[in-house]
């Protein structure tokens, strides 16, 4: 990016801003990063133009994020992929992060509700059921029953909660 040293251009700030905008767009097309562009601007122009350059770069980045192609996923497909990810042990935050990047707002909301539904209603594996049962028995053996109730309340899945209620009845 080549910026000539600051010249007043008879005080016409709009002309200067337009020249800077053109230079920034060209620099971005040439592959320069925001930090590099700001360094060049700081070297060649006054602080008011540096602030303008930072604003322009933020607008360009924002516009680039908005201009990505929108893909409409079939909701059945989306639900299936989410279900498989949950079963595979993928963290909810990771699922939501990926979906926020690649889904529409309506699809993202669907994903949030699908995750909640899956956590509440999926049938846990026998291994999960055994682990939860063992954990509850350990809690009953070493802690007051109040800790067991707290643990049961922290469980989202209704089938795993049912195991907790059975342990409470047994003890």
mmCIF file with all atom_site columns, C-alpha atoms in Angstrom:
data_model
loop_
_atom_site.group_PDB
_atom_site.id
_atom_site.type_symbol
_atom_site.label_atom_id
_atom_site.label_alt_id
_atom_site.label_comp_id
_atom_site.label_asym_id
_atom_site.label_entity_id
_atom_site.label_seq_id
_atom_site.pdbx_PDB_ins_code
_atom_site.Cartn_x
_atom_site.Cartn_y
_atom_site.Cartn_z
_atom_site.occupancy
_atom_site.B_iso_or_equiv
_atom_site.pdbx_formal_charge
_atom_site.auth_seq_id
_atom_site.auth_comp_id
_atom_site.auth_asym_id
_atom_site.auth_atom_id
_atom_site.pdbx_PDB_model_num
ATOM 1   C CA . UNK A 1 1   ? 0.000   0.000   0.000  1.00 0.00 ? 1   UNK A CA 1
ATOM 2   C CA . UNK A 1 2   ? 1.487   3.305   -1.020 1.00 0.00 ? 2   UNK A CA 1
ATOM 3   C CA . UNK A 1 3   ? 0.259   6.414   0.732  1.00 0.00 ? 3   UNK A CA 1
ATOM 4   C CA . UNK A 1 4   ? 1.775   9.710   -0.079 1.00 0.00 ? 4   UNK A CA 1
ATOM 5   C CA . UNK A 1 5   ? 2.530   11.976  2.856  1.00 0.00 ? 5   UNK A CA 1
ATOM 6   C CA . UNK A 1 6   ? -0.432  14.002  4.041  1.00 0.00 ? 6   UNK A CA 1
ATOM 7   C CA . UNK A 1 7   ? -1.371  16.840  1.747  1.00 0.00 ? 7   UNK A CA 1
ATOM 8   C CA . UNK A 1 8   ? -4.126  19.280  2.547  1.00 0.00 ? 8   UNK A CA 1
ATOM 9   C CA . UNK A 1 9   ? -5.777  19.328  -0.910 1.00 0.00 ? 9   UNK A CA 1
ATOM 10  C CA . UNK A 1 10  ? -7.083  22.797  -0.082 1.00 0.00 ? 10  UNK A CA 1
ATOM 11  C CA . UNK A 1 11  ? -8.788  21.546  3.065  1.00 0.00 ? 11  UNK A CA 1
ATOM 12  C CA . UNK A 1 12  ? -11.251 19.260  1.320  1.00 0.00 ? 12  UNK A CA 1
ATOM 13  C CA . UNK A 1 13  ? -11.625 16.458  3.880  1.00 0.00 ? 13  UNK A CA 1
ATOM 14  C CA . UNK A 1 14  ? -14.131 14.531  1.742  1.00 0.00 ? 14  UNK A CA 1
ATOM 15  C CA . UNK A 1 15  ? -11.622 14.240  -1.114 1.00 0.00 ? 15  UNK A CA 1
ATOM 16  C CA . UNK A 1 16  ? -9.014  12.976  1.354  1.00 0.00 ? 16  UNK A CA 1
ATOM 17  C CA . UNK A 1 17  ? -11.441 10.418  2.787  1.00 0.00 ? 17  UNK A CA 1
ATOM 18  C CA . UNK A 1 18  ? -12.357 9.203   -0.701 1.00 0.00 ? 18  UNK A CA 1
ATOM 19  C CA . UNK A 1 19  ? -8.663  8.805   -1.602 1.00 0.00 ? 19  UNK A CA 1
ATOM 20  C CA . UNK A 1 20  ? -8.037  6.916   1.638  1.00 0.00 ? 20  UNK A CA 1
ATOM 21  C CA . UNK A 1 21  ? -11.065 4.680   1.059  1.00 0.00 ? 21  UNK A CA 1
ATOM 22  C CA . UNK A 1 22  ? -9.812  3.857   -2.444 1.00 0.00 ? 22  UNK A CA 1
ATOM 23  C CA . UNK A 1 23  ? -6.344  3.073   -1.069 1.00 0.00 ? 23  UNK A CA 1
ATOM 24  C CA . UNK A 1 24  ? -7.783  0.834   1.678  1.00 0.00 ? 24  UNK A CA 1
ATOM 25  C CA . UNK A 1 25  ? -9.975  -1.108  -0.729 1.00 0.00 ? 25  UNK A CA 1
ATOM 26  C CA . UNK A 1 26  ? -6.991  -1.632  -3.033 1.00 0.00 ? 26  UNK A CA 1
ATOM 27  C CA . UNK A 1 27  ? -4.797  -2.727  -0.118 1.00 0.00 ? 27  UNK A CA 1
ATOM 28  C CA . UNK A 1 28  ? -7.442  -5.265  1.017  1.00 0.00 ? 28  UNK A CA 1
ATOM 29  C CA . UNK A 1 29  ? -7.659  -6.588  -2.562 1.00 0.00 ? 29  UNK A CA 1
ATOM 30  C CA . UNK A 1 30  ? -3.861  -6.907  -2.570 1.00 0.00 ? 30  UNK A CA 1
ATOM 31  C CA . UNK A 1 31  ? -4.122  -9.115  0.517  1.00 0.00 ? 31  UNK A CA 1
ATOM 32  C CA . UNK A 1 32  ? -2.926  -6.773  3.246  1.00 0.00 ? 32  UNK A CA 1
ATOM 33  C CA . UNK A 1 33  ? -4.328  -7.307  6.727  1.00 0.00 ? 33  UNK A CA 1
ATOM 34  C CA . UNK A 1 34  ? -6.021  -4.637  8.808  1.00 0.00 ? 34  UNK A CA 1
ATOM 35  C CA . UNK A 1 35  ? -2.995  -4.183  11.084 1.00 0.00 ? 35  UNK A CA 1
ATOM 36  C CA . UNK A 1 36  ? -0.667  -3.620  8.148  1.00 0.00 ? 36  UNK A CA 1
ATOM 37  C CA . UNK A 1 37  ? -2.998  -1.086  6.600  1.00 0.00 ? 37  UNK A CA 1
ATOM 38  C CA . UNK A 1 38  ? -3.320  0.831   9.866  1.00 0.00 ? 38  UNK A CA 1
ATOM 39  C CA . UNK A 1 39  ? 0.471   0.905   10.214 1.00 0.00 ? 39  UNK A CA 1
ATOM 40  C CA . UNK A 1 40  ? 0.808   2.492   6.775  1.00 0.00 ? 40  UNK A CA 1
ATOM 41  C CA . UNK A 1 41  ? -1.936  5.000   7.535  1.00 0.00 ? 41  UNK A CA 1
ATOM 42  C CA . UNK A 1 42  ? -0.312  5.943   10.864 1.00 0.00 ? 42  UNK A CA 1
ATOM 43  C CA . UNK A 1 43  ? 2.992   6.579   9.118  1.00 0.00 ? 43  UNK A CA 1
ATOM 44  C CA . UNK A 1 44  ? 1.570   8.765   6.374  1.00 0.00 ? 44  UNK A CA 1
ATOM 45  C CA . UNK A 1 45  ? -1.557  10.496  7.666  1.00 0.00 ? 45  UNK A CA 1
ATOM 46  C CA . UNK A 1 46  ? -2.809  12.481  10.691 1.00 0.00 ? 46  UNK A CA 1
ATOM 47  C CA . UNK A 1 47  ? -4.709  10.847  13.565 1.00 0.00 ? 47  UNK A CA 1
ATOM 48  C CA . UNK A 1 48  ? -8.119  11.914  12.268 1.00 0.00 ? 48  UNK A CA 1
ATOM 49  C CA . UNK A 1 49  ? -7.507  9.914   9.120  1.00 0.00 ? 49  UNK A CA 1
ATOM 50  C CA . UNK A 1 50  ? -6.249  6.932   11.169 1.00 0.00 ? 50  UNK A CA 1
ATOM 51  C CA . UNK A 1 51  ? -9.564  6.891   13.009 1.00 0.00 ? 51  UNK A CA 1
ATOM 52  C CA . UNK A 1 52  ? -11.417 7.080   9.697  1.00 0.00 ? 52  UNK A CA 1
ATOM 53  C CA . UNK A 1 53  ? -9.306  4.218   8.317  1.00 0.00 ? 53  UNK A CA 1
ATOM 54  C CA . UNK A 1 54  ? -10.117 2.038   11.340 1.00 0.00 ? 54  UNK A CA 1
ATOM 55  C CA . UNK A 1 55  ? -13.826 2.731   10.855 1.00 0.00 ? 55  UNK A CA 1
ATOM 56  C CA . UNK A 1 56  ? -13.623 1.893   7.158  1.00 0.00 ? 56  UNK A CA 1
ATOM 57  C CA . UNK A 1 57  ? -11.841 -1.390  7.896  1.00 0.00 ? 57  UNK A CA 1
ATOM 58  C CA . UNK A 1 58  ? -14.521 -2.380  10.420 1.00 0.00 ? 58  UNK A CA 1
ATOM 59  C CA . UNK A 1 59  ? -17.234 -1.609  7.870  1.00 0.00 ? 59  UNK A CA 1
ATOM 60  C CA . UNK A 1 60  ? -15.461 -3.633  5.186  1.00 0.00 ? 60  UNK A CA 1
ATOM 61  C CA . UNK A 1 61  ? -15.072 -6.609  7.542  1.00 0.00 ? 61  UNK A CA 1
ATOM 62  C CA . UNK A 1 62  ? -18.713 -6.393  8.622  1.00 0.00 ? 62  UNK A CA 1
ATOM 63  C CA . UNK A 1 63  ? -19.926 -6.147  5.032  1.00 0.00 ? 63  UNK A CA 1
ATOM 64  C CA . UNK A 1 64  ? -17.774 -9.152  4.062  1.00 0.00 ? 64  UNK A CA 1
ATOM 65  C CA . UNK A 1 65  ? -19.371 -11.229 6.819  1.00 0.00 ? 65  UNK A CA 1
ATOM 66  C CA . UNK A 1 66  ? -22.849 -10.251 5.680  1.00 0.00 ? 66  UNK A CA 1
ATOM 67  C CA . UNK A 1 67  ? -22.182 -10.942 2.034  1.00 0.00 ? 67  UNK A CA 1
ATOM 68  C CA . UNK A 1 68  ? -21.476 -14.648 2.463  1.00 0.00 ? 68  UNK A CA 1
ATOM 69  C CA . UNK A 1 69  ? -23.908 -16.908 0.616  1.00 0.00 ? 69  UNK A CA 1
ATOM 70  C CA . UNK A 1 70  ? -26.850 -18.072 2.710  1.00 0.00 ? 70  UNK A CA 1
ATOM 71  C CA . UNK A 1 71  ? -27.474 -21.791 2.704  1.00 0.00 ? 71  UNK A CA 1
ATOM 72  C CA . UNK A 1 72  ? -30.905 -23.028 3.685  1.00 0.00 ? 72  UNK A CA 1
ATOM 73  C CA . UNK A 1 73  ? -30.562 -26.383 5.392  1.00 0.00 ? 73  UNK A CA 1
ATOM 74  C CA . UNK A 1 74  ? -33.452 -28.800 5.489  1.00 0.00 ? 74  UNK A CA 1
ATOM 75  C CA . UNK A 1 75  ? -34.586 -28.865 9.142  1.00 0.00 ? 75  UNK A CA 1
ATOM 76  C CA . UNK A 1 76  ? -34.806 -32.669 9.226  1.00 0.00 ? 76  UNK A CA 1
ATOM 77  C CA . UNK A 1 77  ? -31.216 -32.867 8.005  1.00 0.00 ? 77  UNK A CA 1
ATOM 78  C CA . UNK A 1 78  ? -30.140 -30.219 10.524 1.00 0.00 ? 78  UNK A CA 1
ATOM 79  C CA . UNK A 1 79  ? -31.830 -32.074 13.387 1.00 0.00 ? 79  UNK A CA 1
ATOM 80  C CA . UNK A 1 80  ? -30.176 -35.345 12.368 1.00 0.00 ? 80  UNK A CA 1
ATOM 81  C CA . UNK A 1 81  ? -26.723 -33.752 12.213 1.00 0.00 ? 81  UNK A CA 1
ATOM 82  C CA . UNK A 1 82  ? -27.221 -32.130 15.616 1.00 0.00 ? 82  UNK A CA 1
ATOM 83  C CA . UNK A 1 83  ? -28.453 -35.398 17.114 1.00 0.00 ? 83  UNK A CA 1
ATOM 84  C CA . UNK A 1 84  ? -25.428 -37.263 15.780 1.00 0.00 ? 84  UNK A CA 1
ATOM 85  C CA . UNK A 1 85  ? -23.119 -34.555 17.135 1.00 0.00 ? 85  UNK A CA 1
ATOM 86  C CA . UNK A 1 86  ? -24.684 -34.755 20.603 1.00 0.00 ? 86  UNK A CA 1
ATOM 87  C CA . UNK A 1 87  ? -24.377 -38.545 20.605 1.00 0.00 ? 87  UNK A CA 1
ATOM 88  C CA . UNK A 1 88  ? -20.726 -38.192 19.531 1.00 0.00 ? 88  UNK A CA 1
ATOM 89  C CA . UNK A 1 89  ? -20.119 -35.975 22.563 1.00 0.00 ? 89  UNK A CA 1
ATOM 90  C CA . UNK A 1 90  ? -19.709 -32.631 20.806 1.00 0.00 ? 90  UNK A CA 1
ATOM 91  C CA . UNK A 1 91  ? -20.057 -29.745 23.229 1.00 0.00 ? 91  UNK A CA 1
ATOM 92  C CA . UNK A 1 92  ? -23.201 -27.616 22.844 1.00 0.00 ? 92  UNK A CA 1
ATOM 93  C CA . UNK A 1 93  ? -21.127 -24.441 22.598 1.00 0.00 ? 93  UNK A CA 1
ATOM 94  C CA . UNK A 1 94  ? -19.202 -25.873 19.653 1.00 0.00 ? 94  UNK A CA 1
ATOM 95  C CA . UNK A 1 95  ? -22.399 -26.938 17.897 1.00 0.00 ? 95  UNK A CA 1
ATOM 96  C CA . UNK A 1 96  ? -23.926 -23.492 18.434 1.00 0.00 ? 96  UNK A CA 1
ATOM 97  C CA . UNK A 1 97  ? -20.768 -21.737 17.282 1.00 0.00 ? 97  UNK A CA 1
ATOM 98  C CA . UNK A 1 98  ? -20.649 -23.684 14.021 1.00 0.00 ? 98  UNK A CA 1
ATOM 99  C CA . UNK A 1 99  ? -24.366 -23.185 13.423 1.00 0.00 ? 99  UNK A CA 1
ATOM 100 C CA . UNK A 1 100 ? -24.120 -19.455 14.157 1.00 0.00 ? 100 UNK A CA 1
ATOM 101 C CA . UNK A 1 101 ? -21.545 -19.207 11.414 1.00 0.00 ? 101 UNK A CA 1
ATOM 102 C CA . UNK A 1 102 ? -23.336 -21.293 8.776  1.00 0.00 ? 102 UNK A CA 1
ATOM 103 C CA . UNK A 1 103 ? -27.072 -21.082 9.470  1.00 0.00 ? 103 UNK A CA 1
ATOM 104 C CA . UNK A 1 104 ? -29.724 -18.435 9.082  1.00 0.00 ? 104 UNK A CA 1
ATOM 105 C CA . UNK A 1 105 ? -31.143 -16.851 12.229 1.00 0.00 ? 105 UNK A CA 1
ATOM 106 C CA . UNK A 1 106 ? -34.278 -19.016 12.043 1.00 0.00 ? 106 UNK A CA 1
ATOM 107 C CA . UNK A 1 107 ? -32.186 -22.146 11.606 1.00 0.00 ? 107 UNK A CA 1
ATOM 108 C CA . UNK A 1 108 ? -29.971 -21.116 14.533 1.00 0.00 ? 108 UNK A CA 1
ATOM 109 C CA . UNK A 1 109 ? -33.041 -20.795 16.767 1.00 0.00 ? 109 UNK A CA 1
ATOM 110 C CA . UNK A 1 110 ? -34.169 -24.211 15.542 1.00 0.00 ? 110 UNK A CA 1
ATOM 111 C CA . UNK A 1 111 ? -30.755 -25.596 16.515 1.00 0.00 ? 111 UNK A CA 1
ATOM 112 C CA . UNK A 1 112 ? -31.056 -24.153 20.026 1.00 0.00 ? 112 UNK A CA 1
ATOM 113 C CA . UNK A 1 113 ? -34.467 -25.763 20.513 1.00 0.00 ? 113 UNK A CA 1
ATOM 114 C CA . UNK A 1 114 ? -33.309 -29.009 18.922 1.00 0.00 ? 114 UNK A CA 1
ATOM 115 C CA . UNK A 1 115 ? -30.395 -29.227 21.348 1.00 0.00 ? 115 UNK A CA 1
ATOM 116 C CA . UNK A 1 116 ? -32.713 -28.698 24.292 1.00 0.00 ? 116 UNK A CA 1
ATOM 117 C CA . UNK A 1 117 ? -35.146 -31.302 22.960 1.00 0.00 ? 117 UNK A CA 1
ATOM 118 C CA . UNK A 1 118 ? -32.393 -33.825 22.311 1.00 0.00 ? 118 UNK A CA 1
ATOM 119 C CA . UNK A 1 119 ? -30.885 -33.387 25.771 1.00 0.00 ? 119 UNK A CA 1
ATOM 120 C CA . UNK A 1 120 ? -34.289 -33.793 27.425 1.00 0.00 ? 120 UNK A CA 1
ATOM 121 C CA . UNK A 1 121 ? -35.698 -36.653 25.402 1.00 0.00 ? 121 UNK A CA 1
ATOM 122 C CA . UNK A 1 122 ? -32.996 -38.840 23.894 1.00 0.00 ? 122 UNK A CA 1
ATOM 123 C CA . UNK A 1 123 ? -32.646 -42.347 25.219 1.00 0.00 ? 123 UNK A CA 1
ATOM 124 C CA . UNK A 1 124 ? -29.266 -42.531 26.973 1.00 0.00 ? 124 UNK A CA 1
ATOM 125 C CA . UNK A 1 125 ? -26.992 -45.468 26.321 1.00 0.00 ? 125 UNK A CA 1
ATOM 126 C CA . UNK A 1 126 ? -26.751 -48.273 28.844 1.00 0.00 ? 126 UNK A CA 1
ATOM 127 C CA . UNK A 1 127 ? -23.245 -47.039 29.654 1.00 0.00 ? 127 UNK A CA 1
ATOM 128 C CA . UNK A 1 128 ? -24.574 -43.542 30.463 1.00 0.00 ? 128 UNK A CA 1
ATOM 129 C CA . UNK A 1 129 ? -27.367 -44.970 32.572 1.00 0.00 ? 129 UNK A CA 1
ATOM 130 C CA . UNK A 1 130 ? -24.929 -47.151 34.524 1.00 0.00 ? 130 UNK A CA 1
ATOM 131 C CA . UNK A 1 131 ? -22.544 -44.217 35.083 1.00 0.00 ? 131 UNK A CA 1
ATOM 132 C CA . UNK A 1 132 ? -25.311 -41.967 36.367 1.00 0.00 ? 132 UNK A CA 1
ATOM 133 C CA . UNK A 1 133 ? -26.627 -44.728 38.617 1.00 0.00 ? 133 UNK A CA 1
ATOM 134 C CA . UNK A 1 134 ? -23.153 -45.377 40.058 1.00 0.00 ? 134 UNK A CA 1
ATOM 135 C CA . UNK A 1 135 ? -22.585 -41.648 40.616 1.00 0.00 ? 135 UNK A CA 1
ATOM 136 C CA . UNK A 1 136 ? -25.900 -41.375 42.461 1.00 0.00 ? 136 UNK A CA 1
ATOM 137 C CA . UNK A 1 137 ? -25.106 -44.379 44.652 1.00 0.00 ? 137 UNK A CA 1
ATOM 138 C CA . UNK A 1 138 ? -21.727 -42.775 45.502 1.00 0.00 ? 138 UNK A CA 1
ATOM 139 C CA . UNK A 1 139 ? -23.467 -39.523 46.421 1.00 0.00 ? 139 UNK A CA 1
ATOM 140 C CA . UNK A 1 140 ? -25.967 -41.364 48.649 1.00 0.00 ? 140 UNK A CA 1
ATOM 141 C CA . UNK A 1 141 ? -23.160 -43.288 50.395 1.00 0.00 ? 141 UNK A CA 1
ATOM 142 C CA . UNK A 1 142 ? -20.881 -40.313 51.150 1.00 0.00 ? 142 UNK A CA 1
ATOM 143 C CA . UNK A 1 143 ? -23.176 -37.261 51.296 1.00 0.00 ? 143 UNK A CA 1
ATOM 144 C CA . UNK A 1 144 ? -26.503 -36.138 52.689 1.00 0.00 ? 144 UNK A CA 1
ATOM 145 C CA . UNK A 1 145 ? -29.534 -36.848 50.486 1.00 0.00 ? 145 UNK A CA 1
ATOM 146 C CA . UNK A 1 146 ? -29.742 -33.112 49.654 1.00 0.00 ? 146 UNK A CA 1
ATOM 147 C CA . UNK A 1 147 ? -26.665 -33.502 47.428 1.00 0.00 ? 147 UNK A CA 1
ATOM 148 C CA . UNK A 1 148 ? -28.429 -36.246 45.512 1.00 0.00 ? 148 UNK A CA 1
ATOM 149 C CA . UNK A 1 149 ? -31.426 -33.974 44.896 1.00 0.00 ? 149 UNK A CA 1
ATOM 150 C CA . UNK A 1 150 ? -29.078 -31.222 43.646 1.00 0.00 ? 150 UNK A CA 1
ATOM 151 C CA . UNK A 1 151 ? -27.400 -33.691 41.304 1.00 0.00 ? 151 UNK A CA 1
ATOM 152 C CA . UNK A 1 152 ? -30.748 -34.941 39.989 1.00 0.00 ? 152 UNK A CA 1
ATOM 153 C CA . UNK A 1 153 ? -31.887 -31.348 39.340 1.00 0.00 ? 153 UNK A CA 1
ATOM 154 C CA . UNK A 1 154 ? -28.691 -30.667 37.366 1.00 0.00 ? 154 UNK A CA 1
ATOM 155 C CA . UNK A 1 155 ? -29.504 -33.519 34.949 1.00 0.00 ? 155 UNK A CA 1
ATOM 156 C CA . UNK A 1 156 ? -31.347 -32.434 31.805 1.00 0.00 ? 156 UNK A CA 1
ATOM 157 C CA . UNK A 1 157 ? -32.385 -35.826 30.430 1.00 0.00 ? 157 UNK A CA 1
ATOM 158 C CA . UNK A 1 158 ? -35.731 -37.136 31.679 1.00 0.00 ? 158 UNK A CA 1
ATOM 159 C CA . UNK A 1 159 ? -34.624 -40.783 31.500 1.00 0.00 ? 159 UNK A CA 1
ATOM 160 C CA . UNK A 1 160 ? -31.548 -40.097 33.612 1.00 0.00 ? 160 UNK A CA 1
ATOM 161 C CA . UNK A 1 161 ? -33.655 -38.095 36.079 1.00 0.00 ? 161 UNK A CA 1
ATOM 162 C CA . UNK A 1 162 ? -35.920 -41.133 36.375 1.00 0.00 ? 162 UNK A CA 1
ATOM 163 C CA . UNK A 1 163 ? -32.915 -43.181 37.508 1.00 0.00 ? 163 UNK A CA 1
ATOM 164 C CA . UNK A 1 164 ? -32.334 -40.559 40.188 1.00 0.00 ? 164 UNK A CA 1
ATOM 165 C CA . UNK A 1 165 ? -35.909 -40.813 41.427 1.00 0.00 ? 165 UNK A CA 1
ATOM 166 C CA . UNK A 1 166 ? -35.534 -44.598 41.619 1.00 0.00 ? 166 UNK A CA 1
ATOM 167 C CA . UNK A 1 167 ? -32.351 -44.215 43.697 1.00 0.00 ? 167 UNK A CA 1
ATOM 168 C CA . UNK A 1 168 ? -34.203 -41.813 46.023 1.00 0.00 ? 168 UNK A CA 1
ATOM 169 C CA . UNK A 1 169 ? -37.020 -44.345 46.479 1.00 0.00 ? 169 UNK A CA 1
ATOM 170 C CA . UNK A 1 170 ? -34.523 -47.122 47.192 1.00 0.00 ? 170 UNK A CA 1
ATOM 171 C CA . UNK A 1 171 ? -32.844 -45.010 49.888 1.00 0.00 ? 171 UNK A CA 1
#
